[in-house]
Backbone as numpy.savetxt, mean C-alpha at the origin, in Angstrom:
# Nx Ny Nz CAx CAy CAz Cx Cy Cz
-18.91 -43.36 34.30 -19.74 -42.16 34.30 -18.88 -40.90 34.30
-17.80 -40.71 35.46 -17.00 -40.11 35.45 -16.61 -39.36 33.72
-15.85 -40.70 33.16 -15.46 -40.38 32.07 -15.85 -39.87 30.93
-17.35 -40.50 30.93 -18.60 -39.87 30.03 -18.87 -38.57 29.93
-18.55 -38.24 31.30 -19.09 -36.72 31.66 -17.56 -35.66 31.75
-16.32 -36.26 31.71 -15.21 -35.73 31.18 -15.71 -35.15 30.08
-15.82 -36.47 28.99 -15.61 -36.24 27.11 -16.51 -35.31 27.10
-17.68 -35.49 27.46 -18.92 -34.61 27.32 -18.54 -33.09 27.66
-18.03 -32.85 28.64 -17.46 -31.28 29.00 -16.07 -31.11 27.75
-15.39 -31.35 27.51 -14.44 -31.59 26.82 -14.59 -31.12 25.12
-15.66 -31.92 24.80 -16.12 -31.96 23.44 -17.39 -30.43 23.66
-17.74 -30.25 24.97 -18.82 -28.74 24.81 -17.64 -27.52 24.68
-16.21 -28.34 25.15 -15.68 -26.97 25.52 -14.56 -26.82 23.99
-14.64 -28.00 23.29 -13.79 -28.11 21.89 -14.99 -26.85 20.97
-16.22 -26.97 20.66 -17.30 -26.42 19.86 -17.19 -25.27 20.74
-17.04 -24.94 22.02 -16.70 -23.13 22.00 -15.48 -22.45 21.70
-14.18 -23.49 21.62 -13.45 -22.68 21.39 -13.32 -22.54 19.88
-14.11 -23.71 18.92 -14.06 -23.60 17.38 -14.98 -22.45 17.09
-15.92 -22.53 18.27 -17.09 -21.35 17.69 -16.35 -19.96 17.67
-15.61 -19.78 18.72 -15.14 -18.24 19.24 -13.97 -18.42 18.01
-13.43 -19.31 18.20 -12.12 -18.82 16.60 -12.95 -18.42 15.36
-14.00 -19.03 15.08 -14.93 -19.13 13.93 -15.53 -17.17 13.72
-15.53 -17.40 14.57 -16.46 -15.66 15.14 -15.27 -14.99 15.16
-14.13 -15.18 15.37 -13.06 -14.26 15.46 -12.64 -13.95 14.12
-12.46 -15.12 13.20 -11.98 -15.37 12.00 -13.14 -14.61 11.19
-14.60 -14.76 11.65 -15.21 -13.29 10.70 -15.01 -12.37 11.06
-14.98 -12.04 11.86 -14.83 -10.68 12.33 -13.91 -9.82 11.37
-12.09 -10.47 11.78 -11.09 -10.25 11.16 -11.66 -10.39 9.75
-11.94 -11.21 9.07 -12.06 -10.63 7.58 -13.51 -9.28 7.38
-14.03 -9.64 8.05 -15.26 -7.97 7.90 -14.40 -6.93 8.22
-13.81 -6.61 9.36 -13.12 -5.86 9.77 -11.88 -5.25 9.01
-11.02 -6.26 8.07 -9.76 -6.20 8.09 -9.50 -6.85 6.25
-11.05 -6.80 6.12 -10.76 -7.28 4.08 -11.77 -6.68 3.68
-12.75 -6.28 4.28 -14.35 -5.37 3.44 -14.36 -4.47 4.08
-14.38 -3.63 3.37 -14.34 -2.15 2.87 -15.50 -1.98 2.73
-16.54 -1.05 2.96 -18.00 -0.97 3.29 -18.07 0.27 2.29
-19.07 0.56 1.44 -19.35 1.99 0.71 -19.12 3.20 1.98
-19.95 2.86 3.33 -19.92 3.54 4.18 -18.68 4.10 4.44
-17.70 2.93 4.73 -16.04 3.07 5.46 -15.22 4.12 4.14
-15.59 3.69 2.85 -15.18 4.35 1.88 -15.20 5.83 1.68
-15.92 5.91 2.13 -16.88 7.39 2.10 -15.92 8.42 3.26
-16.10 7.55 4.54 -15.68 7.91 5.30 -14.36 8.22 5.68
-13.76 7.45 4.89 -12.29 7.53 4.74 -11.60 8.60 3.76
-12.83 8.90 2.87 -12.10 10.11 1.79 -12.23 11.43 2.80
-13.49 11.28 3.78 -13.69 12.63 4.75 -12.66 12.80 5.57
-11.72 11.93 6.34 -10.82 11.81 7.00 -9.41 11.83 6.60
-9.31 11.49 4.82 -7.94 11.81 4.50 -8.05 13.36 4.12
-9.27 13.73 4.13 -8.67 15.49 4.10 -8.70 16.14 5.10
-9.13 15.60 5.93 -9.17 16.26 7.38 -8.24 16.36 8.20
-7.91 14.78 8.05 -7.02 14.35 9.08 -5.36 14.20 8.48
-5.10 14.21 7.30 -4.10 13.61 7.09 -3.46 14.97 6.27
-4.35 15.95 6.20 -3.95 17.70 5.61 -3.95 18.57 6.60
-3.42 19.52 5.76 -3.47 20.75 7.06 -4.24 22.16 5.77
-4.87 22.59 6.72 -5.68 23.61 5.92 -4.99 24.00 4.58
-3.63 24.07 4.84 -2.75 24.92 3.70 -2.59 24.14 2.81
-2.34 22.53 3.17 -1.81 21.79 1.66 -3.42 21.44 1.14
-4.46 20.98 1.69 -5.60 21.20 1.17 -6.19 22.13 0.53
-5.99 23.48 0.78 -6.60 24.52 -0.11 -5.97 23.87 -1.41
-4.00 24.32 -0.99 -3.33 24.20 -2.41 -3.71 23.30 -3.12
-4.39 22.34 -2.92 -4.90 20.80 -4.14 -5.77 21.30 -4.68
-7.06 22.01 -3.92 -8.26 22.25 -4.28 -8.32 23.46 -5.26
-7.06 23.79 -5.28 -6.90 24.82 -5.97 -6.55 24.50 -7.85
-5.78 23.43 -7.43 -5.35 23.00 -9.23 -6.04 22.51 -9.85
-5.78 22.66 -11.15 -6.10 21.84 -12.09 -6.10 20.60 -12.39
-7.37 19.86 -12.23 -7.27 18.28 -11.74 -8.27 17.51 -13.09
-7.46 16.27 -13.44 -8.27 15.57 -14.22 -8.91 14.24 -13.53
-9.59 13.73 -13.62 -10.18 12.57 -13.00 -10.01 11.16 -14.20
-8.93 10.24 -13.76 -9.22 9.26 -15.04 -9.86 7.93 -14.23
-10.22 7.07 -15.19 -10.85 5.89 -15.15 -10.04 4.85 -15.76
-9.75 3.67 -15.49 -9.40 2.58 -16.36 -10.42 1.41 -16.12
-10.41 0.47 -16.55 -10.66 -1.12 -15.84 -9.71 -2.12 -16.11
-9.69 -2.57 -14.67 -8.24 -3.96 -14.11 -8.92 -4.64 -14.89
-8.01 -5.92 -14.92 -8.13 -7.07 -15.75 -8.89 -7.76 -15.31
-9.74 -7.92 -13.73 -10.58 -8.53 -13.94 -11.91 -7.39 -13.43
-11.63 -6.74 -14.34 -13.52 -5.92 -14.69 -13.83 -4.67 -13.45
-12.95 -4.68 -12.78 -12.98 -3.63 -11.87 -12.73 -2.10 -12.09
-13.75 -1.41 -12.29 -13.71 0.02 -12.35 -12.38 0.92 -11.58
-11.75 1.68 -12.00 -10.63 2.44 -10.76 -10.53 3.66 -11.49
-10.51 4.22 -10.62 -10.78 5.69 -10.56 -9.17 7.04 -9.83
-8.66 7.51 -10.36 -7.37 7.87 -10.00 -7.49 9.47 -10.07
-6.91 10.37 -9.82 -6.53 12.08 -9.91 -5.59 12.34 -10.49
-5.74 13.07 -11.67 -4.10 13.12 -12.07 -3.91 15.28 -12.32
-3.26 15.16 -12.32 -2.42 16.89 -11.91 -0.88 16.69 -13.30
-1.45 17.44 -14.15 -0.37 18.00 -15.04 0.89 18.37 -14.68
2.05 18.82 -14.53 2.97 19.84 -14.25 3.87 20.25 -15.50
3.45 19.63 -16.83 4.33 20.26 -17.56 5.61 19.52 -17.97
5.60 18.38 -17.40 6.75 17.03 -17.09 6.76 16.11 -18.09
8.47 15.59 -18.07 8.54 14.26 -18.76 8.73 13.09 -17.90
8.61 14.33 -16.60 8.53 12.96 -15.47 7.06 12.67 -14.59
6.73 11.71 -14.12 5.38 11.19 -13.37 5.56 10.32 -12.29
4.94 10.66 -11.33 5.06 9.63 -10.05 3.37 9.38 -9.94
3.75 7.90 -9.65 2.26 7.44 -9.55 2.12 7.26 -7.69
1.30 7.76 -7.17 1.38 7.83 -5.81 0.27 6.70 -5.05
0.78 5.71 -4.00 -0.26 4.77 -3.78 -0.40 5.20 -2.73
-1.46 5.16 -2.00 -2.17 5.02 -0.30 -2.04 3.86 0.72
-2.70 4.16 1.99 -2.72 3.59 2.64 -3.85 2.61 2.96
-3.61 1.76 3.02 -4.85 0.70 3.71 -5.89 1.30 4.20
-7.17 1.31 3.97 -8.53 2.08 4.19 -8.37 3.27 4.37
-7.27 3.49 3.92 -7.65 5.43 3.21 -8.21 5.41 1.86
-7.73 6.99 0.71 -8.03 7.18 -0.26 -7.01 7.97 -0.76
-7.23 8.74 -1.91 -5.95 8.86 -2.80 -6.04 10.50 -1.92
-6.85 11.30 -1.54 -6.75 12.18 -0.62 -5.49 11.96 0.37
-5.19 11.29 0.89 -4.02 10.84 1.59 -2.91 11.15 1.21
-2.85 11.45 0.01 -1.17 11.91 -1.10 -1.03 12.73 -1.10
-2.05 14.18 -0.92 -1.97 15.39 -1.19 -0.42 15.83 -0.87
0.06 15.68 0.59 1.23 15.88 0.41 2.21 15.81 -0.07
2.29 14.46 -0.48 3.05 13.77 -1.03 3.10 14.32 -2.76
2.11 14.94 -2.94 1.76 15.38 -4.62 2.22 16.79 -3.88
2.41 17.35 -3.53 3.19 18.60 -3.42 4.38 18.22 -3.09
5.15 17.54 -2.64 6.85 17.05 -2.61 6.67 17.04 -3.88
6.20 15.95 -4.71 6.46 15.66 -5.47 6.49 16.60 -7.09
5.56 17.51 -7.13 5.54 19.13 -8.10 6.70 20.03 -7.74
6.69 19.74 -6.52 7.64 20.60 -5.65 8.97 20.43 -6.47
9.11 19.44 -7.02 10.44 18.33 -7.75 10.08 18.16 -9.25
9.31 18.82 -9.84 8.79 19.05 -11.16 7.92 17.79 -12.10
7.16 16.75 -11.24 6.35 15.88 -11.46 5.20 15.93 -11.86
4.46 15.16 -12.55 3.33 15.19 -13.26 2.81 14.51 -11.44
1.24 14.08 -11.54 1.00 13.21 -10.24 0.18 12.58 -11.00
-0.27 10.97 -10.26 -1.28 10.45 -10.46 -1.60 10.02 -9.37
-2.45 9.92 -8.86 -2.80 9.79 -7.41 -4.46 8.37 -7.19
-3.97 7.36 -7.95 -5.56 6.45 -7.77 -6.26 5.98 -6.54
-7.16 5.71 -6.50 -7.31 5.28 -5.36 -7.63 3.74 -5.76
-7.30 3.14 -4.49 -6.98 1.68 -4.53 -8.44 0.53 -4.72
-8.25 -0.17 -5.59 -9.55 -1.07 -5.73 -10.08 -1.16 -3.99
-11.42 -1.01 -3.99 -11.83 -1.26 -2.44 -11.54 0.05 -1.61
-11.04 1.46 -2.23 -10.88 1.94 -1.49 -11.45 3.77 -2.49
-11.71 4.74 -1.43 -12.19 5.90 -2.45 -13.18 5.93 -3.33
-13.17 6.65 -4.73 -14.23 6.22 -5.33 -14.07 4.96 -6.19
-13.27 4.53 -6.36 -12.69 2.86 -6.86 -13.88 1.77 -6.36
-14.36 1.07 -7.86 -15.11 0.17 -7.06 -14.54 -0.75 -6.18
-15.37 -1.81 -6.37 -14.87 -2.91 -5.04 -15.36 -2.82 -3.49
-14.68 -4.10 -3.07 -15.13 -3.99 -1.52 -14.13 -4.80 -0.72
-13.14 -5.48 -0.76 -12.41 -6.26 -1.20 -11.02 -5.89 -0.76
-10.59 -5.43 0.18 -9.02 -4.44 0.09 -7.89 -5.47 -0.20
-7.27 -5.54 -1.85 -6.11 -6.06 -2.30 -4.80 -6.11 -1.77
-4.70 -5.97 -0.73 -3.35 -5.47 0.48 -2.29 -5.48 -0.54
-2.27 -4.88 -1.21 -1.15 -4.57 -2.64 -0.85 -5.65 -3.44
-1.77 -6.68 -3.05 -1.37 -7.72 -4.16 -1.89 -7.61 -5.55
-3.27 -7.56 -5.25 -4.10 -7.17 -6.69 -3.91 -6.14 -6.78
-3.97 -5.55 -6.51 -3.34 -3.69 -6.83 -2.13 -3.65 -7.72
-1.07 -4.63 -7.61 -0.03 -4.43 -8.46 -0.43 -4.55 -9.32
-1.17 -5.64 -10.16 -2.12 -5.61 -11.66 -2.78 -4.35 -11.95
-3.22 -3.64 -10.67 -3.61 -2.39 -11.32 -2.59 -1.19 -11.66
-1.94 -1.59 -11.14 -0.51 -0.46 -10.80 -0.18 -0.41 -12.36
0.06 -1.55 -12.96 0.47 -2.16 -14.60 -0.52 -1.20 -15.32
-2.05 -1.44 -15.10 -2.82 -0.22 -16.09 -2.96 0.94 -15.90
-1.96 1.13 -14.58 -2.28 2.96 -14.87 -1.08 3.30 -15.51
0.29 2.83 -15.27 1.34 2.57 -15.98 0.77 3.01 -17.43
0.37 1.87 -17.75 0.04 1.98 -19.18 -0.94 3.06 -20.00
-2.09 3.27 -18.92 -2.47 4.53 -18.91 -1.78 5.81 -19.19
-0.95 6.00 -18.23 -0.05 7.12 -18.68 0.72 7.32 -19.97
1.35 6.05 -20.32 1.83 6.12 -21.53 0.90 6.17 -23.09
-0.08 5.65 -22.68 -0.90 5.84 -24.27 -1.63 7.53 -23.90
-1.88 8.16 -22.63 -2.37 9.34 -22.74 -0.90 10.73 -22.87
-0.12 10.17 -22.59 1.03 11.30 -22.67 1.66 11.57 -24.31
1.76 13.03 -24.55 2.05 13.36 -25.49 3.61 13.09 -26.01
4.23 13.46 -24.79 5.68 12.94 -24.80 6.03 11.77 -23.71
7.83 11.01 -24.39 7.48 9.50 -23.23 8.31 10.45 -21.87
7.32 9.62 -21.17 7.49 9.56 -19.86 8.59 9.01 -18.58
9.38 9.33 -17.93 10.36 8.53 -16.94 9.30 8.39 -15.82
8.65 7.49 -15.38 7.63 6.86 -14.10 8.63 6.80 -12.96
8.25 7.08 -11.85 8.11 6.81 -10.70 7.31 6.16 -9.91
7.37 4.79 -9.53 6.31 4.40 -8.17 6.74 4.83 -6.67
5.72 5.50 -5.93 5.89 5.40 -4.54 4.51 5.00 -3.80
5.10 4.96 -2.93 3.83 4.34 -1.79 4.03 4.07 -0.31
2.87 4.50 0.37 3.32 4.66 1.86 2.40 3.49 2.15
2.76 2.55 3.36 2.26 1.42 3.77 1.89 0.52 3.29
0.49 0.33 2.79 0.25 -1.08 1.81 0.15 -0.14 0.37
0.20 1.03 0.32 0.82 1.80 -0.76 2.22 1.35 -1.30
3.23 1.51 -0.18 4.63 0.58 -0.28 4.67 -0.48 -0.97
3.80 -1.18 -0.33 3.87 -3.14 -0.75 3.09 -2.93 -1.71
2.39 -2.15 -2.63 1.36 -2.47 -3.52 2.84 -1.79 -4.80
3.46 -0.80 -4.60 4.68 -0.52 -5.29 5.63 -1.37 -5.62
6.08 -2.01 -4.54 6.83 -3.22 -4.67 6.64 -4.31 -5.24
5.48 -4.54 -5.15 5.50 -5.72 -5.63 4.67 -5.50 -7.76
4.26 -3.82 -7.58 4.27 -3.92 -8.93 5.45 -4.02 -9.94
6.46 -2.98 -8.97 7.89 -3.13 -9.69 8.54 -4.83 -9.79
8.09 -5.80 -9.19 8.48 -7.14 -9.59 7.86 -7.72 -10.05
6.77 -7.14 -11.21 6.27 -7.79 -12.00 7.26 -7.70 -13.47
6.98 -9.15 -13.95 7.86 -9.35 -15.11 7.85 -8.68 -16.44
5.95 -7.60 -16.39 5.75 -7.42 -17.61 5.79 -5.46 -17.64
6.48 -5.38 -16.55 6.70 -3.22 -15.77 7.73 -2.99 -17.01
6.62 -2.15 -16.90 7.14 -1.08 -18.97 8.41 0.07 -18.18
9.07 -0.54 -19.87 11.07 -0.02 -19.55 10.69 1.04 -18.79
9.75 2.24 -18.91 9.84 3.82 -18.41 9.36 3.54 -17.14
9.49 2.95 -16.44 9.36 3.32 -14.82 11.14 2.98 -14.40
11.11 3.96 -13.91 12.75 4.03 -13.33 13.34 3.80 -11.68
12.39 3.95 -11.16 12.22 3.77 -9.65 11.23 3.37 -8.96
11.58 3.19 -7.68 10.71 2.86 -6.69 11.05 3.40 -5.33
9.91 4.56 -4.65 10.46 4.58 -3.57 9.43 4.02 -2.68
9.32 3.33 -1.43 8.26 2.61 -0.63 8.76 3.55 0.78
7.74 3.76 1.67 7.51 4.66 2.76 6.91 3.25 3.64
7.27 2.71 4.80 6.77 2.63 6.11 5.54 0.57 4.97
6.40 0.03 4.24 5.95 -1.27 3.27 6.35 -1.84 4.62
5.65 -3.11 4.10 5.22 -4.72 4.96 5.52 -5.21 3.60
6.25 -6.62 4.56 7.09 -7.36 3.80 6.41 -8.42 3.09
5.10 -9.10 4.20 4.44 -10.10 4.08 2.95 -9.30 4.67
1.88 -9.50 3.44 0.23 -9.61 3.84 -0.27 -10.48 4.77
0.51 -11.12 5.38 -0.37 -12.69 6.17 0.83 -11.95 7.26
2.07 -11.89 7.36 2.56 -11.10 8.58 2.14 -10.06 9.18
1.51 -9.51 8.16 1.33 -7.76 8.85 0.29 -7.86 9.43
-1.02 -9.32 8.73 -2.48 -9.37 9.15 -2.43 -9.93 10.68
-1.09 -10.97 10.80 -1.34 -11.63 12.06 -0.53 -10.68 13.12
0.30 -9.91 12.37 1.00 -8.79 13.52 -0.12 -7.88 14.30
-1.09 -7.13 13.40 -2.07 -6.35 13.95 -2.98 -6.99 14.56
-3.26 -8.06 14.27 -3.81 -9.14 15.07 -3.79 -9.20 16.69
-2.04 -9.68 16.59 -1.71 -9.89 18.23 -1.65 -8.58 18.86
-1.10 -8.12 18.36 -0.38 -6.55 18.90 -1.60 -5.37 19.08
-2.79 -5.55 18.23 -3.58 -3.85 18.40 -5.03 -4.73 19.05
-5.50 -6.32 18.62 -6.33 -6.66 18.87 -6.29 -7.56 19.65
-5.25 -8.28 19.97 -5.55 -9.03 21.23 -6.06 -10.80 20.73
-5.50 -11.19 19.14 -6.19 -11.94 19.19 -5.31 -12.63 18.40
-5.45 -14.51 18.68 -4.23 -15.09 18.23 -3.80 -15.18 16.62
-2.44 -14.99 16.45 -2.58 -14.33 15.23 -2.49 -15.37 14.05
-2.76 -16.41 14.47 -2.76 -17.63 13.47 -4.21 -17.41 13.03
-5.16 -17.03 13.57 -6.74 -16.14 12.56 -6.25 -15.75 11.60
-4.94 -14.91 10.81 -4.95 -15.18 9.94 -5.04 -16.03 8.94
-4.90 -17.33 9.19 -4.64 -18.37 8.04 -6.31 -18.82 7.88
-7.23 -18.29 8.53 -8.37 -18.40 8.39 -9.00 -17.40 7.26
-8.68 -16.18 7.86 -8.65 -15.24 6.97 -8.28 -15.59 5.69
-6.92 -15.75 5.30 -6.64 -16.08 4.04 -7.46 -17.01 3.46
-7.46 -17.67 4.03 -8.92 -18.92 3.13 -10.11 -18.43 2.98
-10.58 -17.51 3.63 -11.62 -16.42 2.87 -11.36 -15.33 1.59
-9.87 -15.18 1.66 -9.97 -14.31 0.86 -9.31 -14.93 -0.83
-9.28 -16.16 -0.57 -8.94 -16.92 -1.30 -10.06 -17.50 -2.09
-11.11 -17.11 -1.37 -12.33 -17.63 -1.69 -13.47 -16.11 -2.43
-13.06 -15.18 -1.71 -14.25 -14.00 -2.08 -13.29 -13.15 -2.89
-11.97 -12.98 -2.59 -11.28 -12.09 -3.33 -10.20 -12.31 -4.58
-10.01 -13.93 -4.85 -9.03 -14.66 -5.95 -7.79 -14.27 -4.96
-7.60 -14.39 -3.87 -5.73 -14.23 -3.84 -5.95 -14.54 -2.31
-4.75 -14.87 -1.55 -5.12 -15.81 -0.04 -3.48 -14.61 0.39
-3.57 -13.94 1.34 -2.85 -13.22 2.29 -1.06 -14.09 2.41
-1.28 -15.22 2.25 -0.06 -15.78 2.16 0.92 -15.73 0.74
-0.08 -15.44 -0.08 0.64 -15.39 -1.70 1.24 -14.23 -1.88
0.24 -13.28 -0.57 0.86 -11.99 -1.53 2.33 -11.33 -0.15
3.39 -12.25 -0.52 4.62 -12.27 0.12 5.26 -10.97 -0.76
5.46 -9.90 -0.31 6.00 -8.66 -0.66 7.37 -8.55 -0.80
8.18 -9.21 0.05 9.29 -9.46 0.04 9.79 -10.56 -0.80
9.40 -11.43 -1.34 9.99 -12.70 -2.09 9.18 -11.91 -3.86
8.43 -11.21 -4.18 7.81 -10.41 -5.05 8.88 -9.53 -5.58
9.35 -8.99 -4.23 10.69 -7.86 -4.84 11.70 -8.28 -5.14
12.48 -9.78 -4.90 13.26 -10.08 -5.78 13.24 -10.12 -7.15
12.49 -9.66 -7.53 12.24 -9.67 -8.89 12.38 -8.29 -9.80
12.47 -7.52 -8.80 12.85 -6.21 -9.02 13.82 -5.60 -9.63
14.26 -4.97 -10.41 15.47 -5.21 -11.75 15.82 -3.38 -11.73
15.03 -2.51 -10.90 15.42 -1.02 -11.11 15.50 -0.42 -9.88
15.69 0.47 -9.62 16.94 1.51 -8.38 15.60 1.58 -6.91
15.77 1.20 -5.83 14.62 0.80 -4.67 15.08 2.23 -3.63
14.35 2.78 -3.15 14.85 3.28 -1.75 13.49 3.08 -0.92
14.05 2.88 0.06 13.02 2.38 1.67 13.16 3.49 2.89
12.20 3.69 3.17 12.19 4.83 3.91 11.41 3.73 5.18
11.70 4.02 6.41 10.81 3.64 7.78 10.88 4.24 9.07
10.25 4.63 9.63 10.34 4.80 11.72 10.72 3.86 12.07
11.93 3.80 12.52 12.41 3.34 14.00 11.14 2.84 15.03
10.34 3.75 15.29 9.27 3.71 16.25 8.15 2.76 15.78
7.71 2.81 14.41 6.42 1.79 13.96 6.03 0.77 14.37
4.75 1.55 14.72 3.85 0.35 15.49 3.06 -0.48 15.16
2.93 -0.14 13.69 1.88 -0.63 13.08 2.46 -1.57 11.95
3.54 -1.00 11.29 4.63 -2.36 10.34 5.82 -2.25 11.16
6.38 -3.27 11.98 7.62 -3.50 12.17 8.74 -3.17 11.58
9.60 -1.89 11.72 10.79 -1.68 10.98 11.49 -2.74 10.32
11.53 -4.12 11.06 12.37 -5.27 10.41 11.75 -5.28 9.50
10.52 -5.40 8.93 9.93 -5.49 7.73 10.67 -5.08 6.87
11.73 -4.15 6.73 12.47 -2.54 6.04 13.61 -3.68 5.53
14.26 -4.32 6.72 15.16 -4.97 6.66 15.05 -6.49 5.68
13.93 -7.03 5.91 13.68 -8.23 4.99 13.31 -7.93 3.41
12.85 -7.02 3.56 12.41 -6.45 1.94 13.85 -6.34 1.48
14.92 -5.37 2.27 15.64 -5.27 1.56 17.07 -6.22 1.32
16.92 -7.34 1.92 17.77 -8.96 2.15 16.98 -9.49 0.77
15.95 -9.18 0.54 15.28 -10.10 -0.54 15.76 -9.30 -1.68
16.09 -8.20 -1.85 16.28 -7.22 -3.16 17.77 -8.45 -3.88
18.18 -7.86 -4.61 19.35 -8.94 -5.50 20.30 -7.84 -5.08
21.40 -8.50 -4.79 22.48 -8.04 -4.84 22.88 -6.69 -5.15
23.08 -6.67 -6.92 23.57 -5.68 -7.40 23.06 -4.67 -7.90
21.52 -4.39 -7.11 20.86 -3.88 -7.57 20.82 -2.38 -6.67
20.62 -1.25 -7.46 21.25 0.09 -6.32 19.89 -0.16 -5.37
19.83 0.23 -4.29 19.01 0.64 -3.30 19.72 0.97 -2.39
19.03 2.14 -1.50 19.01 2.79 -0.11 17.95 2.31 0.78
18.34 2.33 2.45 17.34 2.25 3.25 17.87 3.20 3.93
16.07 3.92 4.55 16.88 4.75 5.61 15.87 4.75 6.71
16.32 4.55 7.97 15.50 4.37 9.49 15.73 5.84 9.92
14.33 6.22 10.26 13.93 7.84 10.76 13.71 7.25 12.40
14.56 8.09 12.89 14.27 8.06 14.56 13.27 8.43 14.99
12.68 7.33 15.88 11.82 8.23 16.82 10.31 8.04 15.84
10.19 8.01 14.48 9.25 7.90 13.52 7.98 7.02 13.37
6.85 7.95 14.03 6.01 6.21 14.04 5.24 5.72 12.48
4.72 5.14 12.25 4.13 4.86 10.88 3.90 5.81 10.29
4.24 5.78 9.47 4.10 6.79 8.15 4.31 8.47 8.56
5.13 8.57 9.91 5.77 10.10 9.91 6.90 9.81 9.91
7.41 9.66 8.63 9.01 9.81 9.01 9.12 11.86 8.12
8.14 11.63 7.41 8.08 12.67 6.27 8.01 13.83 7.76
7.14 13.87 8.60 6.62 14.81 9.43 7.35 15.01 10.55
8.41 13.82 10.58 9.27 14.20 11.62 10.72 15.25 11.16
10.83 15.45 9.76 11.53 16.27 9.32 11.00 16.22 7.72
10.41 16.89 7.78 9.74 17.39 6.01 11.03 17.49 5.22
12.06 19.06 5.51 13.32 19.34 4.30 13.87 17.65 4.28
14.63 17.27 5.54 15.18 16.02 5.11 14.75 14.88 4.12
13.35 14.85 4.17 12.35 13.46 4.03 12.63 14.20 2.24
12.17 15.44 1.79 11.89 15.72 0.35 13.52 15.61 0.02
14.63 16.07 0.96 16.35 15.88 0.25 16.46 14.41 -0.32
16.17 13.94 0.39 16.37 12.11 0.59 15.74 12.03 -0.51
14.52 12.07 -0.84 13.82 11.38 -2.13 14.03 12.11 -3.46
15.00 13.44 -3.31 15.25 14.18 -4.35 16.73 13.72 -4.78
17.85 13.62 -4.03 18.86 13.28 -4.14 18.91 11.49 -4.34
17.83 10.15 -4.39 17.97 9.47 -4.07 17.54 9.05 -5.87
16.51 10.12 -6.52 15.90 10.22 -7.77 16.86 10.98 -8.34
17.36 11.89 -8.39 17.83 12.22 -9.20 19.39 11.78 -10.06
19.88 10.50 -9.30 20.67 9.24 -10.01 19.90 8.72 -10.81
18.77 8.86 -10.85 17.80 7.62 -12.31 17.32 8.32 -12.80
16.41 9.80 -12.60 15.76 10.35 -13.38 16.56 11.41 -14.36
16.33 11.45 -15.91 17.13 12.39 -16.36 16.24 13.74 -16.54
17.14 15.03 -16.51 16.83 15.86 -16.14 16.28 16.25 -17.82
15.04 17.20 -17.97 14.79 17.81 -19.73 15.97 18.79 -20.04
């Protein structure tokens, strides 16, 4: 009897802890892979709010802005900002994880600041971009390829490209630059505050901000393997950039709480050898302020770091 009534408690207490992982494991993908029209919305209100300061916001609202459209390869509407300057050069600027292309504004003033065209998209699942779905830069690199290409069939003269990107902006850069089929005119890559691994970074925020064991990721991934074509483990950011064949610089905080600086370090163990790249660790810097912990430095660094690849008109 004893024993009966062991298994019996045993097996009630196996079905709560499958239930509570089960419930955890949705959660994490509602939470942490769907992107809600609502959250979308809400996120374009907050990258101008929160992530501008009255002054660099006027200055955007002030230019001359085109709005383009493409569709990814598999049928997805995307929607991007692009800003003229008069250039044979262009930086395509990526965002952050449930932000929107509002989020660059600054970054599109460094970057004019330095005589650049901008393109500024916002990320499938994120802004006015359809989707729901957030590509943690994996599918995004396929899109990265058609705005690429975008630029070149709409530009009058050819173009020297730039990719940059801050956070899964970073990793969505990176891993477009290691695609096999990145047209000769992109010349660089710079990545801000990238994750090395999608299934690391999912189970890092996991343990660390939520409290919850971070092997839910591998649950996760089997959902998104299922609703989104790609599973959090494939899209390895770091084993992607070996493949990378043109000039890298890595920018990170010391302080980041949110991608582990080592991340900085494995991306750049995976780069090849002889390939030029810089890394540089900002003190004290938590996610994505390394720019704000010294602005002149942050624009020297990415001006002096470009202007070895980019040629001047």
């Amino acid at each position: 009897m004893h024993t009966k009534k062991a298994l019996k408690i045993a097996g009630i207490s196996l079905i709560g802890v499958a239930a509570s992982l089960g419930i955890s494991s949705l959660v994490s993908y509602q939470m942490g892979i769907i992107n809600s029209d609502a959250h979308k919305r809400r996120a374009i209100r907050n990258a101008r709010s929160k992530d501008n300061t009255p002054d660099t916001y006027n200055w955007y609202k002030q230019l001359i802005k085109q709005t383009w459209f493409i569709r990814a390869e598999d049928g997805i509407h995307l929607a991007a900002a692009y800003i003229s300057n008069n250039s044979d050069k262009t930086v395509i600027l990526a965002h952050g994880y449930h932000h929107a292309h509002e989020q660059m504004i600054p970054y599109a003033k460094l970057f004019m600041d330095l005589g650049y065209n901008v393109l500024m998209p916002d990320a499938r699942g994120h802004g006015v971009s359809d989707g729901n779905i957030v590509g943690f830069g994996w599918l995004d690199r396929r899109d990265y390829i058609k705005w690429i290409e975008e630029i070149n069939s709409r530009s009058k003269t050819p173009q020297q490209i730039v990719l940059f990107g801050i956070s899964m902006g970073a990793a969505t850069v990176l891993a477009t630059a290691g695609e096999t089929d990145l047209p000769d005119n992109v010349k660089a890559v710079v990545e801000d505050s990238g994750f090395s691994s999608a299934q690391k970074e999912f189970s890092y925020r996991l343990g660390h901000h939520f409290y919850l064991p971070p092997f839910i990721s591998t649950f996760v991934s089997l959902m998104t393997r299922v609703t989104g074509g790609y599973s959090l483990k494939e899209a390895d950011i770091a084993h992607q950039a070996s493949n990378i064949t043109i000039p890298v610089l890595m920018i990170h905080g010391d302080a980041d709480r949110y991608v582990p600086v080592e991340m900085m370090a494995e991306i750049k163990a995976s780069l090849a050898k002889q390939l030029p790249k810089e890394s540089h660790e900002v003190p004290g810097a938590d996610h994505v302020e390394s720019r704000l912990t010294d602005p002149q430095k942050y624009q020297q660094t990415i001006a002096h770091f470009l202007k070895q690849w980019i040629k001047e008109a």
